[in-house]
């Protein structure tokens, strides 16, 4: 009872009211602080997002420049290796056939059909036409020189092993093609300023350990060709059968860059790059064989490196070479 009376006194009630008022003020102040903090957090988020966007734009611009530089380097490398660059047509240039005529210019009227004569040609006109046709054929045949069998044989005789640029090389680096399980990518030293890149389908036949630092014979004047995206600049010569492939072995003492000749065929000038349309290698290849002594031959004449020995296969006799 005493406590109840004490709380009911005016002084105590005034003190309680002041406490409640202070609590309400503090609650209001806390709400304002929370609101201000929320606004600051949102502003901070917008600032971070803006900075991230600027960073991404700058990085995208830098990547575009890197891609352009790499593209220019690739084009320059392909030009150095003899690959023709074909420009893509511009999207801004529309073919003439797609340009529509202006409404102010009506389409041209087709020419009036020429009335055909219903009367049959006279025998004299037919005879005259036949004579003129025969005369034109004779004039045309007189202008075109006739190719006899001797001329064709002479053209064929111009193609022999002297057309091939065969050289000794050393594989200084080899790895598997990143996009083809059956292909090796080799760097081959040929006594030139830079090693040549050669792509060979030898994974199923030769372990990679036997490829490294190996001496080989290469055909160096085939037209460079891309094999699964990598440009191959020569071809490793191998004895080959449907079941087995062996890399041809140079003689002891042969060095990178040594020319490979053939008995009875003097080493002379060869085309720097054979024209694929003339099928030069395809016409020579059927005459490339290993003999009973495992030696590489052309029409029975043995390949050799002057003063150092002959080119041989390890075990394959009477096998094609390619």
PDB file of C-alpha atoms in Angstrom:
ATOM      1  CA  UNK A   1       0.000   0.000   0.000  1.00  0.00           C
ATOM      2  CA  UNK A   2       2.805   2.327   0.816  1.00  0.00           C
ATOM      3  CA  UNK A   3       4.567   1.668  -2.470  1.00  0.00           C
ATOM      4  CA  UNK A   4       1.351   2.282  -4.417  1.00  0.00           C
ATOM      5  CA  UNK A   5       0.791   5.568  -2.688  1.00  0.00           C
ATOM      6  CA  UNK A   6       4.389   6.567  -3.294  1.00  0.00           C
ATOM      7  CA  UNK A   7       4.112   5.917  -7.077  1.00  0.00           C
ATOM      8  CA  UNK A   8       0.893   7.878  -7.190  1.00  0.00           C
ATOM      9  CA  UNK A   9       2.462  11.027  -5.889  1.00  0.00           C
ATOM     10  CA  UNK A  10       2.767  13.933  -8.393  1.00  0.00           C
ATOM     11  CA  UNK A  11       6.560  14.024  -8.168  1.00  0.00           C
ATOM     12  CA  UNK A  12       6.962  10.386  -9.129  1.00  0.00           C
ATOM     13  CA  UNK A  13       4.468  10.714 -11.934  1.00  0.00           C
ATOM     14  CA  UNK A  14       6.310  13.755 -13.331  1.00  0.00           C
ATOM     15  CA  UNK A  15       9.608  11.836 -13.251  1.00  0.00           C
ATOM     16  CA  UNK A  16       8.075   8.880 -15.076  1.00  0.00           C
ATOM     17  CA  UNK A  17       6.686  11.181 -17.756  1.00  0.00           C
ATOM     18  CA  UNK A  18      10.145  12.729 -18.291  1.00  0.00           C
ATOM     19  CA  UNK A  19      11.756   9.305 -18.642  1.00  0.00           C
ATOM     20  CA  UNK A  20       9.186   8.233 -21.201  1.00  0.00           C
ATOM     21  CA  UNK A  21       9.708  11.465 -23.162  1.00  0.00           C
ATOM     22  CA  UNK A  22      13.469  10.923 -23.191  1.00  0.00           C
ATOM     23  CA  UNK A  23      12.986   7.354 -24.391  1.00  0.00           C
ATOM     24  CA  UNK A  24      10.741   8.543 -27.212  1.00  0.00           C
ATOM     25  CA  UNK A  25      13.302  11.173 -28.224  1.00  0.00           C
ATOM     26  CA  UNK A  26      16.055   8.558 -28.249  1.00  0.00           C
ATOM     27  CA  UNK A  27      13.893   6.219 -30.313  1.00  0.00           C
ATOM     28  CA  UNK A  28      13.229   8.995 -32.827  1.00  0.00           C
ATOM     29  CA  UNK A  29      16.960   9.821 -32.952  1.00  0.00           C
ATOM     30  CA  UNK A  30      17.754   6.130 -33.521  1.00  0.00           C
ATOM     31  CA  UNK A  31      15.258   6.040 -36.427  1.00  0.00           C
ATOM     32  CA  UNK A  32      16.920   9.082 -37.978  1.00  0.00           C
ATOM     33  CA  UNK A  33      20.369   7.510 -37.594  1.00  0.00           C
ATOM     34  CA  UNK A  34      19.146   4.258 -39.195  1.00  0.00           C
ATOM     35  CA  UNK A  35      17.591   6.194 -42.102  1.00  0.00           C
ATOM     36  CA  UNK A  36      20.813   8.166 -42.633  1.00  0.00           C
ATOM     37  CA  UNK A  37      22.881   4.969 -42.531  1.00  0.00           C
ATOM     38  CA  UNK A  38      20.583   3.343 -45.121  1.00  0.00           C
ATOM     39  CA  UNK A  39      20.984   6.370 -47.408  1.00  0.00           C
ATOM     40  CA  UNK A  40      24.763   6.252 -47.022  1.00  0.00           C
ATOM     41  CA  UNK A  41      24.814   2.506 -47.789  1.00  0.00           C
ATOM     42  CA  UNK A  42      22.766   3.053 -50.964  1.00  0.00           C
ATOM     43  CA  UNK A  43      25.062   5.912 -52.045  1.00  0.00           C
ATOM     44  CA  UNK A  44      28.098   3.715 -51.376  1.00  0.00           C
ATOM     45  CA  UNK A  45      26.570   0.895 -53.449  1.00  0.00           C
ATOM     46  CA  UNK A  46      25.934   3.266 -56.370  1.00  0.00           C
ATOM     47  CA  UNK A  47      29.545   4.530 -56.176  1.00  0.00           C
ATOM     48  CA  UNK A  48      30.944   0.990 -56.149  1.00  0.00           C
ATOM     49  CA  UNK A  49      28.695  -0.038 -59.054  1.00  0.00           C
ATOM     50  CA  UNK A  50      29.772   2.995 -61.073  1.00  0.00           C
ATOM     51  CA  UNK A  51      33.456   2.270 -60.444  1.00  0.00           C
ATOM     52  CA  UNK A  52      32.992  -1.404 -61.374  1.00  0.00           C
ATOM     53  CA  UNK A  53      31.210  -0.402 -64.576  1.00  0.00           C
ATOM     54  CA  UNK A  54      34.048   1.966 -65.501  1.00  0.00           C
ATOM     55  CA  UNK A  55      36.605  -0.765 -64.770  1.00  0.00           C
ATOM     56  CA  UNK A  56      34.743  -3.253 -66.970  1.00  0.00           C
ATOM     57  CA  UNK A  57      34.493  -0.730 -69.814  1.00  0.00           C
ATOM     58  CA  UNK A  58      38.234  -0.027 -69.616  1.00  0.00           C
ATOM     59  CA  UNK A  59      39.039  -3.751 -69.496  1.00  0.00           C
ATOM     60  CA  UNK A  60      36.765  -4.412 -72.493  1.00  0.00           C
ATOM     61  CA  UNK A  61      38.492  -1.641 -74.464  1.00  0.00           C
ATOM     62  CA  UNK A  62      41.908  -3.068 -73.586  1.00  0.00           C
ATOM     63  CA  UNK A  63      40.832  -6.574 -74.634  1.00  0.00           C
ATOM     64  CA  UNK A  64      39.565  -5.248 -77.970  1.00  0.00           C
ATOM     65  CA  UNK A  65      42.932  -3.602 -78.584  1.00  0.00           C
ATOM     66  CA  UNK A  66      44.752  -6.856 -77.681  1.00  0.00           C
ATOM     67  CA  UNK A  67      42.556  -8.842 -80.075  1.00  0.00           C
ATOM     68  CA  UNK A  68      43.199  -6.323 -82.861  1.00  0.00           C
ATOM     69  CA  UNK A  69      46.974  -6.520 -82.312  1.00  0.00           C
ATOM     70  CA  UNK A  70      46.913 -10.345 -82.308  1.00  0.00           C
ATOM     71  CA  UNK A  71      44.802 -10.325 -85.469  1.00  0.00           C
ATOM     72  CA  UNK A  72      47.256  -7.975 -87.188  1.00  0.00           C
ATOM     73  CA  UNK A  73      50.171 -10.207 -86.117  1.00  0.00           C
ATOM     74  CA  UNK A  74      48.370 -13.299 -87.454  1.00  0.00           C
ATOM     75  CA  UNK A  75      47.680 -11.618 -90.802  1.00  0.00           C
ATOM     76  CA  UNK A  76      51.320 -10.499 -91.063  1.00  0.00           C
ATOM     77  CA  UNK A  77      52.536 -14.038 -90.287  1.00  0.00           C
ATOM     78  CA  UNK A  78      50.206 -15.570 -92.890  1.00  0.00           C
ATOM     79  CA  UNK A  79      51.378 -13.047 -95.503  1.00  0.00           C
ATOM     80  CA  UNK A  80      55.025 -13.932 -94.738  1.00  0.00           C
ATOM     81  CA  UNK A  81      54.172 -17.612 -95.218  1.00  0.00           C
ATOM     82  CA  UNK A  82      52.574 -16.991 -98.595  1.00  0.00           C
ATOM     83  CA  UNK A  83      48.901 -17.197 -97.647  1.00  0.00           C
ATOM     84  CA  UNK A  84      46.676 -14.912 -99.702  1.00  0.00           C
ATOM     85  CA  UNK A  85      44.410 -12.615 -97.684  1.00  0.00           C
ATOM     86  CA  UNK A  86      40.842 -12.352 -99.012  1.00  0.00           C
ATOM     87  CA  UNK A  87      39.021  -9.236 -97.714  1.00  0.00           C
ATOM     88  CA  UNK A  88      35.488  -9.761 -96.453  1.00  0.00           C
ATOM     89  CA  UNK A  89      32.765  -7.724 -98.202  1.00  0.00           C
ATOM     90  CA  UNK A  90      31.621  -4.696 -96.247  1.00  0.00           C
ATOM     91  CA  UNK A  91      28.136  -4.896 -94.768  1.00  0.00           C
ATOM     92  CA  UNK A  92      27.631  -1.258 -95.698  1.00  0.00           C
ATOM     93  CA  UNK A  93      27.967  -2.054 -99.385  1.00  0.00           C
ATOM     94  CA  UNK A  94      24.812  -3.656-100.700  1.00  0.00           C
ATOM     95  CA  UNK A  95      24.830  -5.601-103.959  1.00  0.00           C
ATOM     96  CA  UNK A  96      23.423  -3.727-106.891  1.00  0.00           C
ATOM     97  CA  UNK A  97      20.720  -6.349-107.279  1.00  0.00           C
ATOM     98  CA  UNK A  98      19.247  -5.476-103.878  1.00  0.00           C
ATOM     99  CA  UNK A  99      18.931  -1.719-104.534  1.00  0.00           C
ATOM    100  CA  UNK A 100      15.291  -0.872-105.188  1.00  0.00           C
ATOM    101  CA  UNK A 101      14.337   1.534-107.930  1.00  0.00           C
ATOM    102  CA  UNK A 102      13.224   5.000-106.888  1.00  0.00           C
ATOM    103  CA  UNK A 103       9.471   5.539-107.059  1.00  0.00           C
ATOM    104  CA  UNK A 104      10.103   8.593-109.226  1.00  0.00           C
ATOM    105  CA  UNK A 105      11.740   6.424-111.902  1.00  0.00           C
ATOM    106  CA  UNK A 106       9.335   3.855-113.317  1.00  0.00           C
ATOM    107  CA  UNK A 107      10.889   0.556-114.357  1.00  0.00           C
ATOM    108  CA  UNK A 108      11.999   0.384-117.942  1.00  0.00           C
ATOM    109  CA  UNK A 109       9.554  -1.242-120.289  1.00  0.00           C
ATOM    110  CA  UNK A 110      10.732  -4.528-121.813  1.00  0.00           C
ATOM    111  CA  UNK A 111      11.520  -4.311-125.528  1.00  0.00           C
ATOM    112  CA  UNK A 112       8.739  -5.235-127.854  1.00  0.00           C
ATOM    113  CA  UNK A 113       9.021  -8.823-129.063  1.00  0.00           C
ATOM    114  CA  UNK A 114      10.323  -9.228-132.540  1.00  0.00           C
ATOM    115  CA  UNK A 115       7.835 -10.892-134.788  1.00  0.00           C
ATOM    116  CA  UNK A 116       9.121 -14.226-135.982  1.00  0.00           C
ATOM    117  CA  UNK A 117       8.937 -14.991-139.600  1.00  0.00           C
ATOM    118  CA  UNK A 118       6.503 -17.756-140.351  1.00  0.00           C
ATOM    119  CA  UNK A 119       8.105 -18.569-143.656  1.00  0.00           C
ATOM    120  CA  UNK A 120      10.603 -21.463-143.702  1.00  0.00           C
ATOM    121  CA  UNK A 121      14.261 -20.717-144.601  1.00  0.00           C
ATOM    122  CA  UNK A 122      15.170 -21.344-148.210  1.00  0.00           C
ATOM    123  CA  UNK A 123      17.599 -24.160-149.162  1.00  0.00           C
ATOM    124  CA  UNK A 124      20.091 -21.557-150.395  1.00  0.00           C
ATOM    125  CA  UNK A 125      20.115 -19.816-146.980  1.00  0.00           C
ATOM    126  CA  UNK A 126      20.612 -23.138-145.191  1.00  0.00           C
ATOM    127  CA  UNK A 127      23.546 -24.036-147.434  1.00  0.00           C
ATOM    128  CA  UNK A 128      25.153 -20.643-146.893  1.00  0.00           C
ATOM    129  CA  UNK A 129      24.821 -21.000-143.083  1.00  0.00           C
ATOM    130  CA  UNK A 130      26.448 -24.440-143.093  1.00  0.00           C
ATOM    131  CA  UNK A 131      29.376 -23.200-145.196  1.00  0.00           C
ATOM    132  CA  UNK A 132      29.968 -20.258-142.833  1.00  0.00           C
ATOM    133  CA  UNK A 133      29.902 -22.586-139.788  1.00  0.00           C
ATOM    134  CA  UNK A 134      32.474 -24.934-141.365  1.00  0.00           C
ATOM    135  CA  UNK A 135      34.669 -21.966-142.287  1.00  0.00           C
ATOM    136  CA  UNK A 136      34.616 -20.681-138.661  1.00  0.00           C
ATOM    137  CA  UNK A 137      35.555 -24.129-137.319  1.00  0.00           C
ATOM    138  CA  UNK A 138      38.507 -24.379-139.730  1.00  0.00           C
ATOM    139  CA  UNK A 139      39.768 -20.913-138.752  1.00  0.00           C
ATOM    140  CA  UNK A 140      39.487 -21.779-135.045  1.00  0.00           C
ATOM    141  CA  UNK A 141      41.315 -25.091-135.438  1.00  0.00           C
ATOM    142  CA  UNK A 142      44.060 -23.368-137.468  1.00  0.00           C
ATOM    143  CA  UNK A 143      44.651 -20.837-134.677  1.00  0.00           C
ATOM    144  CA  UNK A 144      44.859 -23.478-131.904  1.00  0.00           C
ATOM    145  CA  UNK A 145      48.106 -25.525-132.067  1.00  0.00           C
ATOM    146  CA  UNK A 146      47.582 -29.254-131.951  1.00  0.00           C
ATOM    147  CA  UNK A 147      49.104 -31.194-129.061  1.00  0.00           C
ATOM    148  CA  UNK A 148      50.531 -34.484-130.238  1.00  0.00           C
ATOM    149  CA  UNK A 149      51.731 -37.385-128.089  1.00  0.00           C
ATOM    150  CA  UNK A 150      55.357 -36.233-128.201  1.00  0.00           C
ATOM    151  CA  UNK A 151      54.499 -32.835-126.727  1.00  0.00           C
ATOM    152  CA  UNK A 152      52.494 -34.418-123.899  1.00  0.00           C
ATOM    153  CA  UNK A 153      55.330 -36.835-123.144  1.00  0.00           C
ATOM    154  CA  UNK A 154      57.845 -33.969-123.086  1.00  0.00           C
ATOM    155  CA  UNK A 155      55.664 -32.071-120.604  1.00  0.00           C
ATOM    156  CA  UNK A 156      55.496 -35.174-118.420  1.00  0.00           C
ATOM    157  CA  UNK A 157      59.286 -35.685-118.613  1.00  0.00           C
ATOM    158  CA  UNK A 158      59.819 -32.230-117.070  1.00  0.00           C
ATOM    159  CA  UNK A 159      58.459 -33.577-113.763  1.00  0.00           C
ATOM    160  CA  UNK A 160      60.887 -35.742-111.770  1.00  0.00           C
ATOM    161  CA  UNK A 161      62.530 -35.901-108.348  1.00  0.00           C
ATOM    162  CA  UNK A 162      64.537 -32.748-109.123  1.00  0.00           C
ATOM    163  CA  UNK A 163      61.303 -30.810-108.584  1.00  0.00           C
ATOM    164  CA  UNK A 164      61.355 -31.756-104.885  1.00  0.00           C
ATOM    165  CA  UNK A 165      63.324 -29.703-102.352  1.00  0.00           C
ATOM    166  CA  UNK A 166      64.455 -32.598-100.129  1.00  0.00           C
ATOM    167  CA  UNK A 167      66.568 -31.589 -97.129  1.00  0.00           C
ATOM    168  CA  UNK A 168      67.874 -33.001 -93.859  1.00  0.00           C
ATOM    169  CA  UNK A 169      66.276 -31.580 -90.716  1.00  0.00           C
ATOM    170  CA  UNK A 170      66.437 -32.068 -86.958  1.00  0.00           C
ATOM    171  CA  UNK A 171      63.352 -32.058 -84.733  1.00  0.00           C
ATOM    172  CA  UNK A 172      64.260 -29.722 -81.857  1.00  0.00           C
ATOM    173  CA  UNK A 173      60.834 -29.637 -80.236  1.00  0.00           C
ATOM    174  CA  UNK A 174      57.722 -31.811 -80.521  1.00  0.00           C
ATOM    175  CA  UNK A 175      54.308 -31.853 -78.873  1.00  0.00           C
ATOM    176  CA  UNK A 176      50.854 -33.219 -79.563  1.00  0.00           C
ATOM    177  CA  UNK A 177      48.439 -31.075 -81.549  1.00  0.00           C
ATOM    178  CA  UNK A 178      46.032 -29.391 -79.108  1.00  0.00           C
ATOM    179  CA  UNK A 179      43.013 -30.131 -81.323  1.00  0.00           C
ATOM    180  CA  UNK A 180      43.920 -33.478 -82.966  1.00  0.00           C
ATOM    181  CA  UNK A 181      44.893 -36.664 -81.132  1.00  0.00           C
ATOM    182  CA  UNK A 182      46.651 -38.197 -84.176  1.00  0.00           C
ATOM    183  CA  UNK A 183      48.928 -35.233 -85.013  1.00  0.00           C
ATOM    184  CA  UNK A 184      52.324 -34.066 -83.770  1.00  0.00           C
ATOM    185  CA  UNK A 185      53.440 -30.431 -84.034  1.00  0.00           C
ATOM    186  CA  UNK A 186      57.215 -30.278 -84.544  1.00  0.00           C
ATOM    187  CA  UNK A 187      59.756 -27.482 -84.742  1.00  0.00           C
ATOM    188  CA  UNK A 188      62.414 -28.586 -87.231  1.00  0.00           C
ATOM    189  CA  UNK A 189      65.876 -27.062 -87.635  1.00  0.00           C
ATOM    190  CA  UNK A 190      66.846 -26.804 -91.329  1.00  0.00           C
ATOM    191  CA  UNK A 191      69.830 -24.483 -91.175  1.00  0.00           C
ATOM    192  CA  UNK A 192      67.526 -21.499 -91.747  1.00  0.00           C
ATOM    193  CA  UNK A 193      67.088 -18.376 -89.622  1.00  0.00           C
ATOM    194  CA  UNK A 194      64.037 -19.871 -87.888  1.00  0.00           C
ATOM    195  CA  UNK A 195      62.912 -23.482 -87.345  1.00  0.00           C
ATOM    196  CA  UNK A 196      59.968 -24.571 -89.471  1.00  0.00           C
ATOM    197  CA  UNK A 197      56.691 -25.736 -88.011  1.00  0.00           C
ATOM    198  CA  UNK A 198      55.689 -29.166 -89.328  1.00  0.00           C
ATOM    199  CA  UNK A 199      52.460 -31.053 -88.552  1.00  0.00           C
ATOM    200  CA  UNK A 200      52.684 -34.854 -88.982  1.00  0.00           C
ATOM    201  CA  UNK A 201      50.128 -37.628 -88.506  1.00  0.00           C
ATOM    202  CA  UNK A 202      52.575 -39.937 -86.723  1.00  0.00           C
ATOM    203  CA  UNK A 203      51.125 -40.231 -83.208  1.00  0.00           C
ATOM    204  CA  UNK A 204      49.818 -43.768 -83.838  1.00  0.00           C
ATOM    205  CA  UNK A 205      53.124 -44.944 -85.322  1.00  0.00           C
ATOM    206  CA  UNK A 206      56.015 -43.220 -83.512  1.00  0.00           C
ATOM    207  CA  UNK A 207      56.200 -42.548 -79.729  1.00  0.00           C
ATOM    208  CA  UNK A 208      56.827 -38.916 -78.873  1.00  0.00           C
ATOM    209  CA  UNK A 209      60.090 -39.841 -77.108  1.00  0.00           C
ATOM    210  CA  UNK A 210      61.470 -41.131 -80.437  1.00  0.00           C
ATOM    211  CA  UNK A 211      60.482 -37.907 -82.213  1.00  0.00           C
ATOM    212  CA  UNK A 212      62.480 -35.510 -80.020  1.00  0.00           C
ATOM    213  CA  UNK A 213      65.950 -34.585 -81.429  1.00  0.00           C
ATOM    214  CA  UNK A 214      65.457 -36.950 -84.368  1.00  0.00           C
ATOM    215  CA  UNK A 215      67.144 -36.419 -87.760  1.00  0.00           C
ATOM    216  CA  UNK A 216      64.632 -36.595 -90.624  1.00  0.00           C
ATOM    217  CA  UNK A 217      64.229 -35.995 -94.366  1.00  0.00           C
ATOM    218  CA  UNK A 218      61.740 -33.275 -95.295  1.00  0.00           C
ATOM    219  CA  UNK A 219      60.093 -32.099 -98.493  1.00  0.00           C
ATOM    220  CA  UNK A 220      60.327 -28.332 -98.078  1.00  0.00           C
ATOM    221  CA  UNK A 221      58.628 -26.835-101.159  1.00  0.00           C
ATOM    222  CA  UNK A 222      55.079 -28.085-100.773  1.00  0.00           C
ATOM    223  CA  UNK A 223      52.556 -25.282-100.393  1.00  0.00           C
ATOM    224  CA  UNK A 224      52.102 -24.549 -96.657  1.00  0.00           C
ATOM    225  CA  UNK A 225      48.766 -25.881 -95.436  1.00  0.00           C
ATOM    226  CA  UNK A 226      46.814 -25.475 -92.210  1.00  0.00           C
ATOM    227  CA  UNK A 227      46.126 -28.711 -90.333  1.00  0.00           C
ATOM    228  CA  UNK A 228      43.501 -28.203 -87.642  1.00  0.00           C
ATOM    229  CA  UNK A 229      44.410 -24.512 -87.406  1.00  0.00           C
ATOM    230  CA  UNK A 230      48.248 -24.865 -87.364  1.00  0.00           C
ATOM    231  CA  UNK A 231      50.251 -24.034 -90.507  1.00  0.00           C
ATOM    232  CA  UNK A 232      52.541 -26.874 -91.634  1.00  0.00           C
ATOM    233  CA  UNK A 233      55.560 -25.673 -93.632  1.00  0.00           C
ATOM    234  CA  UNK A 234      57.084 -29.000 -94.744  1.00  0.00           C
ATOM    235  CA  UNK A 235      56.471 -32.770 -94.764  1.00  0.00           C
ATOM    236  CA  UNK A 236      58.405 -35.532 -92.997  1.00  0.00           C
ATOM    237  CA  UNK A 237      59.223 -38.288 -95.532  1.00  0.00           C
ATOM    238  CA  UNK A 238      58.340 -41.811 -94.375  1.00  0.00           C
ATOM    239  CA  UNK A 239      58.263 -45.358 -95.678  1.00  0.00           C
ATOM    240  CA  UNK A 240      54.598 -46.258 -95.582  1.00  0.00           C
ATOM    241  CA  UNK A 241      52.267 -49.232 -95.908  1.00  0.00           C
ATOM    242  CA  UNK A 242      48.628 -49.720 -94.871  1.00  0.00           C
ATOM    243  CA  UNK A 243      49.772 -51.225 -91.548  1.00  0.00           C
ATOM    244  CA  UNK A 244      53.068 -49.509 -90.748  1.00  0.00           C
ATOM    245  CA  UNK A 245      54.933 -46.208 -91.052  1.00  0.00           C
ATOM    246  CA  UNK A 246      58.671 -45.572 -90.510  1.00  0.00           C
ATOM    247  CA  UNK A 247      60.487 -42.230 -90.686  1.00  0.00           C
ATOM    248  CA  UNK A 248      63.317 -42.340 -93.239  1.00  0.00           C
ATOM    249  CA  UNK A 249      66.771 -42.209 -91.657  1.00  0.00           C
ATOM    250  CA  UNK A 250      69.490 -39.829 -92.965  1.00  0.00           C
ATOM    251  CA  UNK A 251      73.068 -41.160 -93.135  1.00  0.00           C
ATOM    252  CA  UNK A 252      75.465 -40.685 -90.225  1.00  0.00           C
ATOM    253  CA  UNK A 253      77.119 -37.284 -90.329  1.00  0.00           C
ATOM    254  CA  UNK A 254      74.257 -35.571 -92.167  1.00  0.00           C
ATOM    255  CA  UNK A 255      73.526 -32.083 -90.836  1.00  0.00           C
ATOM    256  CA  UNK A 256      70.393 -29.884 -90.863  1.00  0.00           C
ATOM    257  CA  UNK A 257      70.096 -28.155 -94.220  1.00  0.00           C
ATOM    258  CA  UNK A 258      71.992 -30.797 -96.262  1.00  0.00           C
ATOM    259  CA  UNK A 259      70.405 -31.372 -99.678  1.00  0.00           C
ATOM    260  CA  UNK A 260      69.176 -34.857-100.572  1.00  0.00           C
ATOM    261  CA  UNK A 261      69.993 -35.885-104.132  1.00  0.00           C
ATOM    262  CA  UNK A 262      69.283 -38.892-106.325  1.00  0.00           C
ATOM    263  CA  UNK A 263      71.705 -40.946-108.401  1.00  0.00           C
ATOM    264  CA  UNK A 264      71.490 -39.981-112.081  1.00  0.00           C
ATOM    265  CA  UNK A 265      69.666 -36.703-111.344  1.00  0.00           C
ATOM    266  CA  UNK A 266      71.850 -33.663-110.821  1.00  0.00           C
ATOM    267  CA  UNK A 267      70.850 -31.288-108.060  1.00  0.00           C
ATOM    268  CA  UNK A 268      69.504 -28.230-109.821  1.00  0.00           C
ATOM    269  CA  UNK A 269      66.906 -25.534-109.475  1.00  0.00           C
ATOM    270  CA  UNK A 270      63.553 -26.520-108.007  1.00  0.00           C
ATOM    271  CA  UNK A 271      60.400 -24.404-107.666  1.00  0.00           C
ATOM    272  CA  UNK A 272      60.412 -22.543-104.321  1.00  0.00           C
ATOM    273  CA  UNK A 273      56.811 -23.700-103.940  1.00  0.00           C
ATOM    274  CA  UNK A 274      55.116 -26.328-106.083  1.00  0.00           C
ATOM    275  CA  UNK A 275      51.805 -25.374-107.668  1.00  0.00           C
ATOM    276  CA  UNK A 276      49.148 -27.718-106.189  1.00  0.00           C
ATOM    277  CA  UNK A 277      47.085 -27.455-109.388  1.00  0.00           C
ATOM    278  CA  UNK A 278      49.860 -29.107-111.412  1.00  0.00           C
ATOM    279  CA  UNK A 279      49.911 -32.155-109.073  1.00  0.00           C
ATOM    280  CA  UNK A 280      53.722 -32.313-109.236  1.00  0.00           C
ATOM    281  CA  UNK A 281      54.230 -34.284-106.014  1.00  0.00           C
ATOM    282  CA  UNK A 282      51.298 -36.575-106.834  1.00  0.00           C
ATOM    283  CA  UNK A 283      52.952 -37.456-110.189  1.00  0.00           C
ATOM    284  CA  UNK A 284      56.331 -38.149-108.549  1.00  0.00           C
ATOM    285  CA  UNK A 285      55.142 -40.024-105.452  1.00  0.00           C
ATOM    286  CA  UNK A 286      54.182 -43.352-107.156  1.00  0.00           C
ATOM    287  CA  UNK A 287      57.869 -43.737-108.210  1.00  0.00           C
ATOM    288  CA  UNK A 288      59.189 -43.265-104.640  1.00  0.00           C
ATOM    289  CA  UNK A 289      59.915 -46.677-103.085  1.00  0.00           C
ATOM    290  CA  UNK A 290      62.331 -48.467-100.759  1.00  0.00           C
ATOM    291  CA  UNK A 291      64.331 -51.240-102.427  1.00  0.00           C
ATOM    292  CA  UNK A 292      65.365 -54.687-101.160  1.00  0.00           C
ATOM    293  CA  UNK A 293      68.237 -53.067 -99.230  1.00  0.00           C
ATOM    294  CA  UNK A 294      65.839 -50.675 -97.424  1.00  0.00           C
ATOM    295  CA  UNK A 295      67.211 -47.694 -99.402  1.00  0.00           C
ATOM    296  CA  UNK A 296      64.940 -44.872-100.555  1.00  0.00           C
ATOM    297  CA  UNK A 297      64.770 -44.686-104.373  1.00  0.00           C
ATOM    298  CA  UNK A 298      63.149 -42.820-107.262  1.00  0.00           C
ATOM    299  CA  UNK A 299      62.503 -45.108-110.253  1.00  0.00           C
ATOM    300  CA  UNK A 300      65.174 -47.410-108.803  1.00  0.00           C
ATOM    301  CA  UNK A 301      67.801 -44.636-108.357  1.00  0.00           C
ATOM    302  CA  UNK A 302      68.959 -44.272-104.752  1.00  0.00           C
ATOM    303  CA  UNK A 303      68.617 -41.138-102.651  1.00  0.00           C
ATOM    304  CA  UNK A 304      71.814 -39.884-101.024  1.00  0.00           C
ATOM    305  CA  UNK A 305      73.505 -37.018 -99.207  1.00  0.00           C
ATOM    306  CA  UNK A 306      76.660 -36.166-101.139  1.00  0.00           C
ATOM    307  CA  UNK A 307      79.706 -37.723 -99.494  1.00  0.00           C
ATOM    308  CA  UNK A 308      77.767 -39.031 -96.478  1.00  0.00           C
ATOM    309  CA  UNK A 309      75.648 -41.963 -97.602  1.00  0.00           C
ATOM    310  CA  UNK A 310      72.171 -43.101 -98.547  1.00  0.00           C
ATOM    311  CA  UNK A 311      68.706 -42.580 -97.072  1.00  0.00           C
ATOM    312  CA  UNK A 312      67.219 -45.764 -95.601  1.00  0.00           C
ATOM    313  CA  UNK A 313      64.205 -47.167 -93.758  1.00  0.00           C
ATOM    314  CA  UNK A 314      64.679 -49.151 -90.552  1.00  0.00           C
ATOM    315  CA  UNK A 315      62.868 -52.346 -91.585  1.00  0.00           C
ATOM    316  CA  UNK A 316      60.482 -51.636 -94.487  1.00  0.00           C
ATOM    317  CA  UNK A 317      61.570 -52.798 -97.958  1.00  0.00           C
ATOM    318  CA  UNK A 318      59.572 -52.404-101.181  1.00  0.00           C
ATOM    319  CA  UNK A 319      57.327 -49.860 -99.498  1.00  0.00           C
ATOM    320  CA  UNK A 320      55.952 -46.582-100.794  1.00  0.00           C
ATOM    321  CA  UNK A 321      57.420 -43.281 -99.612  1.00  0.00           C
ATOM    322  CA  UNK A 322      55.266 -40.292 -98.727  1.00  0.00           C
TER     323      UNK A 322
END
